[in-house]
Amino acid sequence: MNKKIEPSKIAYDILHKNENLSRRDALKIMGLTGGAAMMMGAPISAEASVSTDKKAKIVIVGGGAGGIMAMARLKSAVPNGEIILIAPNEIHLYQPGQVFMAAGLLTESDIQKSNSDFIPNDVTWIKDEVTAFDPDNNKVMTQKNGDVSYDFLVVATGLEYHYEGIEGMSADLVGKHGISSVYLNDPVAGTAKGGVVTYEWFKEVRKAAEAASPEKPIEVICTQPDTPIKCGGAPQKILYLSDDYLRGNGPEGGSDVSKNASFSFCKKGTTLFGIPEYNKTLVDEVTPMYGNIEDKWNHVLRKIDPENKIATFEHTYQTKGEYDADLEEYDMIDHTETVELKYDFIHVVPPMRPVKAVAESLLGWQKGNAKGWLACDQNTLQHIKYKNVFGIGDILGIPKGKTGGSARHHGPILVENLVSVLEGKEPKAQFDGYTVCPLKTEYGKIMLAEFNYDGLAPSFPVLDPSRPRWMWWAFDLYMLKPMYWYLMMRGLM
């Protein structure tokens, strides 16, 4: 069964030619009113029309999705304010598109756009990097432009990929020795090497499988680290799409050679997804559907030998100890061992960490699993100590929310609460932990995993959210990118 997918440019072209459309008109043109916003979660429980006539100097650090969305909304909400954006990147990357690049359905140029398209002339854009934060004195230090003071600060720095956290691994190895990593990009340069390389990796895996056999299959490993990561479903997206590519369902088609490959998915824990309803579908239906995937629980990649193609994992497990008659259960004994796995191809998801400037400042959490991440209240997104500091996006040290859909929900919460503080009031808008992961289970199908702090949180409960559907694939591939460029990045959605 071949399902050749060619991305439509219709919705993109319509919006590109009508950049001054209102939010309602744009959604009408796309035919998505009442449903389109679902891909990024709707509705948002903050007052969209909140505004103040007060003056304030607001500095936003970061020019990715979170920073640009915050800037657009604050520009409208605080019209008398002085808005300063500190961001070095001339190019803006639509990072969710990197998985579609890996699948051969988008190119690097498809996910690039000039940041100047989103930044109005009356916003001061300092094209620089912040090297340190001094919240006690309400200022940040930049690499080339000295100190910049503020009345309010919005931290939108994103996170860092830490490939070197795996012994023997580096970003330079991506694309060599059978190693790929769809995440790899350079936000400052505006390049997305990971998407380009991983598409070539798909093709190389298929070529090797065509020369192999069920008796001697190629060995493919996909990994997930034990740190917080951007878009937690992406490691599985590559697992399923690369396997489906072997079944001939990629853009080039072809015969089914998936029986000539053996896949291992290595991660911490013993579930594929933290929400039971989504996990059940993945464990009971998606993985068995492929028939060649083995989930290696509690296997975390610690070392790689590229020349010899050996991956070394830390494997943790438990065994039964003595029986406790009072508790009527066995004591469980923890064990850790080192496991070496040979591979022909490996997709590496790097450990991720907060950017250095935040982690080493007074703004980061000081201890625990969230150490270094921005120390914000998980509901108001206001810093726990510095009340004139707010955060948005991946840098937040909160339980959930490292997705673009979450950042979209952070935006109006942040703005309403910042305006409240500016007017001398307590922040009341609440972020509920909303996170959305369009989990690609095969070419042409997505399970739209939506959840919040309380668990399952489908925008349209009438549809079983645990079912992979073509309609979510169509929204994600055809509509989400123009919505991102022309609605989200302009504060209209």
Tab-separated table of C-alpha atoms in Angstrom:
chain	number	residue	atom	x	y	z
A	1	MET	CA	0.000	0.000	0.000
A	2	ASN	CA	1.703	3.158	-1.207
A	3	LYS	CA	0.515	6.520	0.126
A	4	LYS	CA	2.612	9.039	-1.754
A	5	ILE	CA	2.181	12.433	-0.075
A	6	GLU	CA	2.900	15.714	-1.868
A	7	PRO	CA	2.533	18.797	0.364
A	8	SER	CA	-0.117	21.248	-0.804
A	9	LYS	CA	0.880	24.875	-1.239
A	10	ILE	CA	-2.694	26.150	-1.555
A	11	ALA	CA	-3.282	27.285	2.025
A	12	TYR	CA	0.240	28.703	2.232
A	13	ASP	CA	-0.187	30.696	-0.985
A	14	ILE	CA	-3.586	32.046	0.060
A	15	LEU	CA	-2.229	33.380	3.316
A	16	HIS	CA	1.038	34.556	1.761
A	17	LYS	CA	-0.902	36.798	-0.614
A	18	ASN	CA	-3.155	38.095	2.152
A	19	GLU	CA	-0.836	38.943	5.023
A	20	ASN	CA	-3.198	41.622	6.336
A	21	LEU	CA	-6.102	39.235	6.815
A	22	SER	CA	-7.844	39.203	10.151
A	23	ARG	CA	-7.707	36.060	12.240
A	24	ARG	CA	-11.338	35.203	11.409
A	25	ASP	CA	-10.949	35.819	7.670
A	26	ALA	CA	-7.773	33.770	7.506
A	27	LEU	CA	-9.426	30.844	9.224
A	28	LYS	CA	-12.445	31.119	6.921
A	29	ILE	CA	-10.226	31.027	3.849
A	30	MET	CA	-8.490	27.937	5.174
A	31	GLY	CA	-11.841	26.302	5.832
A	32	LEU	CA	-10.791	25.579	9.381
A	33	THR	CA	-12.983	27.810	11.552
A	34	GLY	CA	-13.830	25.947	14.733
A	35	GLY	CA	-11.354	23.182	14.026
A	36	ALA	CA	-8.012	24.483	12.781
A	37	ALA	CA	-6.866	25.814	16.104
A	38	MET	CA	-7.270	22.323	17.484
A	39	MET	CA	-3.828	21.397	16.161
A	40	MET	CA	-2.312	23.875	18.576
A	41	GLY	CA	-4.997	23.613	21.237
A	42	ALA	CA	-8.051	25.782	21.621
A	43	PRO	CA	-9.514	27.624	23.358
A	44	ILE	CA	-7.027	29.571	25.472
A	45	SER	CA	-8.250	30.566	28.924
A	46	ALA	CA	-6.825	34.076	29.042
A	47	GLU	CA	-8.372	37.372	28.044
A	48	ALA	CA	-7.257	37.975	24.452
A	49	SER	CA	-8.199	41.675	24.496
A	50	VAL	CA	-6.336	42.597	27.692
A	51	SER	CA	-4.498	45.903	27.379
A	52	THR	CA	-3.150	48.828	29.369
A	53	ASP	CA	-2.254	52.424	28.562
A	54	LYS	CA	0.601	52.391	31.065
A	55	LYS	CA	4.202	52.758	29.964
A	56	ALA	CA	6.927	50.189	30.589
A	57	LYS	CA	10.215	49.044	29.109
A	58	ILE	CA	9.788	45.371	28.272
A	59	VAL	CA	12.770	43.291	27.188
A	60	ILE	CA	12.200	39.942	25.474
A	61	VAL	CA	15.175	37.589	25.208
A	62	GLY	CA	14.877	35.110	22.366
A	63	GLY	CA	13.701	35.253	18.759
A	64	GLY	CA	12.145	31.826	18.363
A	65	ALA	CA	8.458	30.914	18.509
A	66	GLY	CA	7.987	31.940	22.146
A	67	GLY	CA	9.810	35.256	21.874
A	68	ILE	CA	8.079	36.343	18.661
A	69	MET	CA	4.630	35.363	19.951
A	70	ALA	CA	5.240	37.228	23.204
A	71	MET	CA	6.453	40.291	21.298
A	72	ALA	CA	3.415	40.367	18.996
A	73	ARG	CA	0.945	40.065	21.857
A	74	LEU	CA	2.713	42.561	24.105
A	75	LYS	CA	2.904	45.057	21.245
A	76	SER	CA	-0.904	45.059	21.178
A	77	ALA	CA	-1.478	44.802	24.926
A	78	VAL	CA	0.982	47.528	25.958
A	79	PRO	CA	0.778	50.047	23.075
A	80	ASN	CA	2.575	52.752	25.081
A	81	GLY	CA	5.339	50.394	26.101
A	82	GLU	CA	8.890	50.259	24.786
A	83	ILE	CA	9.378	46.740	23.422
A	84	ILE	CA	12.950	45.498	22.983
A	85	LEU	CA	13.699	42.118	21.423
A	86	ILE	CA	17.190	40.683	21.922
A	87	ALA	CA	17.785	37.894	19.422
A	88	PRO	CA	20.696	37.174	17.051
A	89	ASN	CA	18.807	35.117	14.467
A	90	GLU	CA	17.973	36.714	11.123
A	91	ILE	CA	16.236	33.500	10.031
A	92	HIS	CA	13.254	32.009	11.827
A	93	LEU	CA	12.883	28.218	11.717
A	94	TYR	CA	9.536	26.459	11.771
A	95	GLN	CA	11.033	23.696	13.876
A	96	PRO	CA	8.040	21.295	13.838
A	97	GLY	CA	8.711	20.965	10.107
A	98	GLN	CA	12.002	19.157	10.694
A	99	VAL	CA	10.223	15.820	11.114
A	100	PHE	CA	8.416	16.347	7.811
A	101	MET	CA	11.808	17.180	6.302
A	102	ALA	CA	13.074	13.829	7.551
A	103	ALA	CA	10.062	12.163	5.936
A	104	GLY	CA	10.910	13.762	2.584
A	105	LEU	CA	7.827	15.996	2.537
A	106	LEU	CA	9.359	19.413	3.248
A	107	THR	CA	12.703	20.982	2.400
A	108	GLU	CA	14.901	23.223	4.517
A	109	SER	CA	13.745	26.315	2.638
A	110	ASP	CA	10.132	25.385	3.412
A	111	ILE	CA	10.717	25.942	7.133
A	112	GLN	CA	12.809	29.137	6.876
A	113	LYS	CA	11.504	32.686	6.941
A	114	SER	CA	13.113	36.029	7.676
A	115	ASN	CA	12.612	37.123	11.268
A	116	SER	CA	12.255	40.687	10.008
A	117	ASP	CA	8.866	39.665	8.578
A	118	PHE	CA	7.561	39.380	12.132
A	119	ILE	CA	9.278	42.292	13.880
A	120	PRO	CA	7.653	45.717	13.307
A	121	ASN	CA	9.774	48.831	12.944
A	122	ASP	CA	8.650	50.289	16.273
A	123	VAL	CA	10.083	47.300	18.153
A	124	THR	CA	13.772	47.724	18.961
A	125	TRP	CA	15.574	44.625	17.696
A	126	ILE	CA	19.020	44.130	19.205
A	127	LYS	CA	20.692	41.448	17.088
A	128	ASP	CA	22.808	40.027	19.856
A	129	GLU	CA	22.986	37.249	22.436
A	130	VAL	CA	22.402	37.653	26.159
A	131	THR	CA	25.393	36.315	28.089
A	132	ALA	CA	24.146	36.953	31.639
A	133	PHE	CA	21.065	37.981	33.596
A	134	ASP	CA	21.126	40.350	36.580
A	135	PRO	CA	17.554	40.332	37.915
A	136	ASP	CA	18.569	42.086	41.154
A	137	ASN	CA	19.411	45.154	39.060
A	138	ASN	CA	16.811	44.668	36.306
A	139	LYS	CA	19.263	44.265	33.459
A	140	VAL	CA	20.767	41.760	31.059
A	141	MET	CA	24.283	41.675	29.648
A	142	THR	CA	24.770	41.165	25.920
A	143	GLN	CA	27.747	39.917	23.954
A	144	LYS	CA	28.281	43.058	21.851
A	145	ASN	CA	25.855	45.744	23.017
A	146	GLY	CA	26.610	46.027	26.709
A	147	ASP	CA	23.938	46.076	29.398
A	148	VAL	CA	20.244	46.487	28.642
A	149	SER	CA	17.914	47.524	31.455
A	150	TYR	CA	14.223	46.682	31.754
A	151	ASP	CA	11.070	47.208	33.768
A	152	PHE	CA	9.794	43.784	32.753
A	153	LEU	CA	11.667	40.813	31.352
A	154	VAL	CA	10.347	37.947	29.239
A	155	VAL	CA	12.713	34.966	29.003
A	156	ALA	CA	12.206	33.010	25.777
A	157	THR	CA	15.673	31.572	25.195
A	158	GLY	CA	14.616	28.022	24.423
A	159	LEU	CA	16.954	25.146	25.293
A	160	GLU	CA	20.294	23.699	24.201
A	161	TYR	CA	21.114	20.356	22.613
A	162	HIS	CA	23.927	18.636	24.484
A	163	TYR	CA	25.254	15.978	22.100
A	164	GLU	CA	28.528	15.914	24.013
A	165	GLY	CA	26.589	14.624	27.024
A	166	ILE	CA	26.890	11.241	25.311
A	167	GLU	CA	30.501	10.017	25.476
A	168	GLY	CA	32.023	9.870	21.999
A	169	MET	CA	29.141	11.823	20.441
A	170	SER	CA	29.185	15.297	18.899
A	171	ALA	CA	26.980	17.279	16.545
A	172	ASP	CA	29.655	16.864	13.842
A	173	LEU	CA	28.958	13.113	13.727
A	174	VAL	CA	25.372	13.588	12.580
A	175	GLY	CA	25.274	12.374	8.991
A	176	LYS	CA	28.286	10.066	9.410
A	177	HIS	CA	28.787	6.421	10.434
A	178	GLY	CA	25.065	5.637	10.189
A	179	ILE	CA	24.211	8.336	12.756
A	180	SER	CA	21.312	10.722	12.381
A	181	SER	CA	19.465	13.202	14.605
A	182	VAL	CA	16.416	15.066	13.324
A	183	TYR	CA	16.711	17.654	16.107
A	184	LEU	CA	20.021	19.117	14.946
A	185	ASN	CA	19.667	22.746	13.905
A	186	ASP	CA	21.362	26.088	14.354
A	187	PRO	CA	18.741	28.668	15.361
A	188	VAL	CA	21.239	31.524	15.033
A	189	ALA	CA	22.292	30.574	11.499
A	190	GLY	CA	18.770	29.470	10.625
A	191	THR	CA	19.761	26.032	9.358
A	192	ALA	CA	18.176	22.647	10.010
A	193	LYS	CA	20.810	20.056	9.185
A	194	GLY	CA	19.019	17.395	11.201
A	195	GLY	CA	16.027	17.335	8.891
A	196	VAL	CA	18.183	17.211	5.762
A	197	VAL	CA	20.463	14.472	7.092
A	198	THR	CA	17.655	12.345	8.478
A	199	TYR	CA	15.899	12.201	5.107
A	200	GLU	CA	19.164	10.903	3.606
A	201	TRP	CA	19.352	8.499	6.563
A	202	PHE	CA	15.866	7.186	5.709
A	203	LYS	CA	17.044	6.461	2.186
A	204	GLU	CA	20.281	4.830	3.353
A	205	VAL	CA	18.367	2.612	5.784
A	206	ARG	CA	16.070	1.528	2.980
A	207	LYS	CA	18.953	0.813	0.605
A	208	ALA	CA	20.609	-1.356	3.258
A	209	ALA	CA	17.331	-3.165	3.979
A	210	GLU	CA	16.878	-3.912	0.287
A	211	ALA	CA	20.240	-5.704	0.346
A	212	ALA	CA	19.487	-7.560	3.608
A	213	SER	CA	17.119	-10.421	4.419
A	214	PRO	CA	14.733	-11.478	7.202
A	215	GLU	CA	17.383	-13.983	8.315
A	216	LYS	CA	20.071	-11.300	8.526
A	217	PRO	CA	18.224	-8.014	9.050
A	218	ILE	CA	19.917	-4.662	9.488
A	219	GLU	CA	19.940	-3.317	13.055
A	220	VAL	CA	18.409	0.130	13.602
A	221	ILE	CA	18.374	1.876	16.990
A	222	CYS	CA	16.296	4.913	17.939
A	223	THR	CA	17.023	6.581	21.277
A	224	GLN	CA	15.428	8.972	23.738
A	225	PRO	CA	17.452	10.612	26.556
A	226	ASP	CA	16.524	10.830	30.220
A	227	THR	CA	16.443	14.645	30.240
A	228	PRO	CA	13.494	16.929	29.458
A	229	ILE	CA	13.285	17.288	25.679
A	230	LYS	CA	11.642	19.493	23.093
A	231	CYS	CA	8.607	17.715	21.611
A	232	GLY	CA	8.730	14.488	23.586
A	233	GLY	CA	7.036	12.510	20.808
A	234	ALA	CA	9.652	13.255	18.138
A	235	PRO	CA	11.883	10.238	18.940
A	236	GLN	CA	8.936	7.928	18.238
A	237	LYS	CA	7.920	9.882	15.141
A	238	ILE	CA	11.278	9.038	13.558
A	239	LEU	CA	10.996	5.417	14.699
A	240	TYR	CA	7.606	4.898	13.053
A	241	LEU	CA	8.168	6.983	9.926
A	242	SER	CA	11.528	5.381	9.123
A	243	ASP	CA	9.986	1.924	9.558
A	244	ASP	CA	6.978	2.878	7.437
A	245	TYR	CA	9.390	4.211	4.817
A	246	LEU	CA	10.701	0.646	4.529
A	247	ARG	CA	7.134	-0.511	3.872
A	248	GLY	CA	7.110	1.683	0.754
A	249	ASN	CA	4.880	4.407	2.164
A	250	GLY	CA	7.292	7.315	1.751
A	251	PRO	CA	7.195	9.801	-1.127
A	252	GLU	CA	9.282	7.507	-3.374
A	253	GLY	CA	7.114	4.442	-2.758
A	254	GLY	CA	8.715	1.035	-3.305
A	255	SER	CA	8.265	-2.550	-2.144
A	256	ASP	CA	7.915	-3.578	1.499
A	257	VAL	CA	11.380	-4.430	2.864
A	258	SER	CA	10.570	-3.849	6.549
A	259	LYS	CA	11.076	-7.539	7.362
A	260	ASN	CA	14.748	-7.003	6.501
A	261	ALA	CA	15.206	-4.592	9.405
A	262	SER	CA	15.084	-4.892	13.168
A	263	PHE	CA	14.347	-1.740	15.194
A	264	SER	CA	15.125	-1.109	18.866
A	265	PHE	CA	13.599	1.841	20.696
A	266	CYS	CA	15.664	2.671	23.775
A	267	LYS	CA	14.384	5.012	26.479
A	268	LYS	CA	14.025	5.575	30.186
A	269	GLY	CA	10.905	4.141	31.844
A	270	THR	CA	8.516	1.386	30.862
A	271	THR	CA	5.922	3.295	28.844
A	272	LEU	CA	5.872	4.914	25.423
A	273	PHE	CA	3.674	7.799	26.571
A	274	GLY	CA	2.864	9.161	30.003
A	275	ILE	CA	-0.883	9.405	29.357
A	276	PRO	CA	-2.446	5.897	29.623
A	277	GLU	CA	-4.899	6.307	26.742
A	278	TYR	CA	-2.173	7.279	24.282
A	279	ASN	CA	0.270	4.731	25.652
A	280	LYS	CA	-2.221	1.900	25.180
A	281	THR	CA	-2.627	2.677	21.481
A	282	LEU	CA	1.122	2.859	20.945
A	283	VAL	CA	1.925	-0.325	22.876
A	284	ASP	CA	-1.047	-2.457	21.850
A	285	GLU	CA	-1.566	-1.321	18.268
A	286	VAL	CA	1.137	0.821	16.684
A	287	THR	CA	4.241	-1.118	17.726
A	288	PRO	CA	2.708	-4.571	16.959
A	289	MET	CA	1.505	-3.231	13.576
A	290	TYR	CA	5.125	-2.959	12.454
A	291	GLY	CA	6.175	-6.326	13.827
A	292	ASN	CA	9.892	-5.505	13.876
A	293	ILE	CA	10.179	-3.065	16.800
A	294	GLU	CA	11.482	-4.015	20.233
A	295	ASP	CA	11.024	-1.528	23.063
A	296	LYS	CA	14.081	-1.684	25.307
A	297	TRP	CA	12.874	-0.173	28.545
A	298	ASN	CA	15.197	1.765	30.837
A	299	HIS	CA	18.007	1.821	28.287
A	300	VAL	CA	19.629	5.267	28.159
A	301	LEU	CA	22.408	5.980	25.646
A	302	ARG	CA	25.617	6.955	27.471
A	303	LYS	CA	28.380	6.248	24.951
A	304	ILE	CA	28.828	5.714	21.243
A	305	ASP	CA	31.666	4.238	19.201
A	306	PRO	CA	31.020	5.586	15.695
A	307	GLU	CA	33.832	3.725	13.955
A	308	ASN	CA	32.765	0.308	15.244
A	309	LYS	CA	29.052	1.168	15.389
A	310	ILE	CA	28.552	0.202	19.013
A	311	ALA	CA	26.126	2.036	21.314
A	312	THR	CA	26.543	1.661	25.067
A	313	PHE	CA	23.474	1.992	27.270
A	314	GLU	CA	22.891	2.301	30.982
A	315	HIS	CA	20.236	-0.289	31.756
A	316	THR	CA	18.403	-0.092	35.064
A	317	TYR	CA	16.128	-2.845	36.314
A	318	GLN	CA	14.743	-4.387	39.500
A	319	THR	CA	14.686	-7.863	40.976
A	320	LYS	CA	12.743	-9.321	43.888
A	321	GLY	CA	14.401	-9.379	47.289
A	322	GLU	CA	13.047	-10.716	50.559
A	323	TYR	CA	9.330	-11.038	51.106
A	324	ASP	CA	7.885	-8.554	53.605
A	325	ALA	CA	5.095	-10.381	55.426
A	326	ASP	CA	3.779	-7.212	57.049
A	327	LEU	CA	3.408	-5.377	53.754
A	328	GLU	CA	2.626	-8.587	51.884
A	329	GLU	CA	5.016	-7.699	49.098
A	330	TYR	CA	8.598	-8.281	48.024
A	331	ASP	CA	11.372	-5.763	48.546
A	332	MET	CA	12.585	-4.597	45.141
A	333	ILE	CA	16.317	-4.331	44.544
A	334	ASP	CA	17.602	-1.776	42.024
A	335	HIS	CA	20.319	-2.782	39.576
A	336	THR	CA	22.318	-0.927	36.941
A	337	GLU	CA	24.312	-2.545	34.171
A	338	THR	CA	26.095	-1.501	31.004
A	339	VAL	CA	24.742	-2.918	27.757
A	340	GLU	CA	26.502	-2.701	24.392
A	341	LEU	CA	24.397	-2.907	21.240
A	342	LYS	CA	25.779	-3.108	17.727
A	343	TYR	CA	23.927	-1.195	15.064
A	344	ASP	CA	23.967	-0.435	11.372
A	345	PHE	CA	22.029	2.800	11.814
A	346	ILE	CA	21.180	4.862	14.865
A	347	HIS	CA	18.970	7.900	15.400
A	348	VAL	CA	20.281	9.849	18.382
A	349	VAL	CA	18.138	12.281	20.364
A	350	PRO	CA	20.594	14.373	22.389
A	351	PRO	CA	20.266	15.183	26.074
A	352	MET	CA	18.839	18.682	26.410
A	353	ARG	CA	19.491	21.388	28.972
A	354	PRO	CA	18.636	25.005	29.745
A	355	VAL	CA	20.738	27.649	28.023
A	356	LYS	CA	23.868	28.492	29.990
A	357	ALA	CA	23.029	32.142	30.648
A	358	VAL	CA	19.775	31.187	32.398
A	359	ALA	CA	21.138	28.112	34.149
A	360	GLU	CA	24.003	30.060	35.710
A	361	SER	CA	21.868	33.027	36.753
A	362	LEU	CA	19.607	33.710	39.713
A	363	LEU	CA	16.642	33.034	37.435
A	364	GLY	CA	17.107	29.253	37.266
A	365	TRP	CA	15.912	26.649	39.720
A	366	GLN	CA	18.747	25.911	42.126
A	367	LYS	CA	18.182	22.232	42.820
A	368	GLY	CA	16.207	19.140	41.905
A	369	ASN	CA	15.324	17.800	38.475
A	370	ALA	CA	14.483	21.295	37.235
A	371	LYS	CA	17.875	22.777	38.161
A	372	GLY	CA	18.875	25.519	35.744
A	373	TRP	CA	15.490	25.821	34.050
A	374	LEU	CA	13.597	29.104	34.540
A	375	ALA	CA	12.080	29.104	38.018
A	376	CYS	CA	8.511	30.129	37.200
A	377	ASP	CA	5.183	29.379	38.791
A	378	GLN	CA	3.704	26.584	36.690
A	379	ASN	CA	0.348	28.353	36.373
A	380	THR	CA	1.071	32.093	36.146
A	381	LEU	CA	4.449	31.731	34.350
A	382	GLN	CA	5.739	34.480	36.643
A	383	HIS	CA	9.160	34.021	38.226
A	384	ILE	CA	8.875	32.732	41.786
A	385	LYS	CA	11.136	35.473	43.170
A	386	TYR	CA	11.391	38.269	40.595
A	387	LYS	CA	7.812	39.388	39.993
A	388	ASN	CA	8.697	41.477	36.917
A	389	VAL	CA	10.105	38.423	35.124
A	390	PHE	CA	8.015	35.993	33.067
A	391	GLY	CA	8.868	33.049	30.845
A	392	ILE	CA	7.556	31.374	27.720
A	393	GLY	CA	8.467	28.247	25.792
A	394	ASP	CA	11.039	25.511	26.260
A	395	ILE	CA	13.117	27.306	28.925
A	396	LEU	CA	10.337	27.045	31.502
A	397	GLY	CA	11.099	24.816	34.466
A	398	ILE	CA	7.553	23.512	34.743
A	399	PRO	CA	6.216	19.932	34.589
A	400	LYS	CA	4.900	20.089	31.012
A	401	GLY	CA	4.954	22.311	27.978
A	402	LYS	CA	8.044	21.957	25.742
A	403	THR	CA	6.059	22.115	22.490
A	404	GLY	CA	5.000	24.862	20.104
A	405	GLY	CA	1.378	24.260	21.063
A	406	SER	CA	2.252	24.892	24.687
A	407	ALA	CA	4.090	28.111	23.821
A	408	ARG	CA	0.995	29.285	22.000
A	409	HIS	CA	-0.944	28.801	25.248
A	410	HIS	CA	1.808	30.431	27.313
A	411	GLY	CA	1.551	33.642	25.289
A	412	PRO	CA	-1.839	35.018	26.348
A	413	ILE	CA	-1.348	33.813	29.941
A	414	LEU	CA	1.986	35.614	30.158
A	415	VAL	CA	0.614	38.813	28.622
A	416	GLU	CA	-2.475	38.994	30.816
A	417	ASN	CA	-0.415	38.431	33.949
A	418	LEU	CA	2.323	40.878	32.962
A	419	VAL	CA	-0.333	43.546	32.321
A	420	SER	CA	-1.893	42.785	35.713
A	421	VAL	CA	1.433	43.266	37.480
A	422	LEU	CA	2.098	46.435	35.472
A	423	GLU	CA	-1.206	47.790	36.789
A	424	GLY	CA	-0.391	46.809	40.361
A	425	LYS	CA	-2.640	43.756	40.474
A	426	GLU	CA	-2.001	40.103	41.227
A	427	PRO	CA	-1.611	37.780	38.226
A	428	LYS	CA	-4.697	35.594	37.856
A	429	ALA	CA	-4.502	33.939	34.426
A	430	GLN	CA	-3.648	30.260	34.745
A	431	PHE	CA	-1.720	27.974	32.399
A	432	ASP	CA	-3.186	24.490	32.849
A	433	GLY	CA	-0.169	22.619	31.477
A	434	TYR	CA	-1.675	22.175	28.017
A	435	THR	CA	0.652	20.265	25.710
A	436	VAL	CA	-0.017	18.909	22.234
A	437	CYS	CA	2.039	16.316	20.397
A	438	PRO	CA	0.967	15.403	16.853
A	439	LEU	CA	2.477	11.919	17.040
A	440	LYS	CA	3.063	10.555	13.554
A	441	THR	CA	2.415	6.823	13.750
A	442	GLU	CA	2.878	6.240	9.996
A	443	TYR	CA	2.822	8.176	6.739
A	444	GLY	CA	-0.669	9.665	6.527
A	445	LYS	CA	-1.743	9.218	10.157
A	446	ILE	CA	-1.280	11.198	13.350
A	447	MET	CA	-2.439	10.541	16.876
A	448	LEU	CA	-3.134	14.025	18.247
A	449	ALA	CA	-1.966	13.657	21.843
A	450	GLU	CA	-3.330	16.544	23.919
A	451	PHE	CA	-2.936	16.667	27.683
A	452	ASN	CA	-2.413	18.995	30.620
A	453	TYR	CA	-1.437	18.838	34.286
A	454	ASP	CA	-4.520	16.742	35.023
A	455	GLY	CA	-4.140	14.245	32.182
A	456	LEU	CA	-6.067	13.763	28.936
A	457	ALA	CA	-7.216	17.102	27.467
A	458	PRO	CA	-8.670	16.688	23.952
A	459	SER	CA	-9.942	19.883	22.344
A	460	PHE	CA	-12.766	17.936	20.685
A	461	PRO	CA	-13.751	15.056	23.014
A	462	VAL	CA	-16.347	13.807	20.527
A	463	LEU	CA	-13.429	12.205	18.658
A	464	ASP	CA	-11.482	9.440	20.389
A	465	PRO	CA	-8.129	11.235	20.898
A	466	SER	CA	-6.173	7.993	21.037
A	467	ARG	CA	-6.987	7.071	17.410
A	468	PRO	CA	-4.440	7.960	14.711
A	469	ARG	CA	-6.263	9.793	11.925
A	470	TRP	CA	-5.618	11.113	8.428
A	471	MET	CA	-7.327	14.427	9.247
A	472	TRP	CA	-4.659	15.284	11.845
A	473	TRP	CA	-1.946	14.460	9.328
A	474	ALA	CA	-3.610	16.809	6.815
A	475	PHE	CA	-3.843	19.627	9.369
A	476	ASP	CA	-0.246	19.176	10.471
A	477	LEU	CA	1.291	18.889	7.016
A	478	TYR	CA	-0.874	21.239	4.961
A	479	MET	CA	-2.256	23.848	7.349
A	480	LEU	CA	-0.198	24.185	10.496
A	481	LYS	CA	2.812	25.883	8.903
A	482	PRO	CA	0.851	28.765	7.311
A	483	MET	CA	-1.121	29.101	10.544
A	484	TYR	CA	2.189	29.356	12.378
A	485	TRP	CA	3.667	31.970	10.019
A	486	TYR	CA	0.629	34.171	9.514
A	487	LEU	CA	-1.447	33.773	12.654
A	488	MET	CA	0.603	32.541	15.604
A	489	MET	CA	3.714	34.603	14.908
A	490	ARG	CA	1.553	37.697	14.530
A	491	GLY	CA	-0.281	37.189	17.814
A	492	LEU	CA	-3.564	36.462	16.022
A	493	MET	CA	-3.998	32.939	17.325
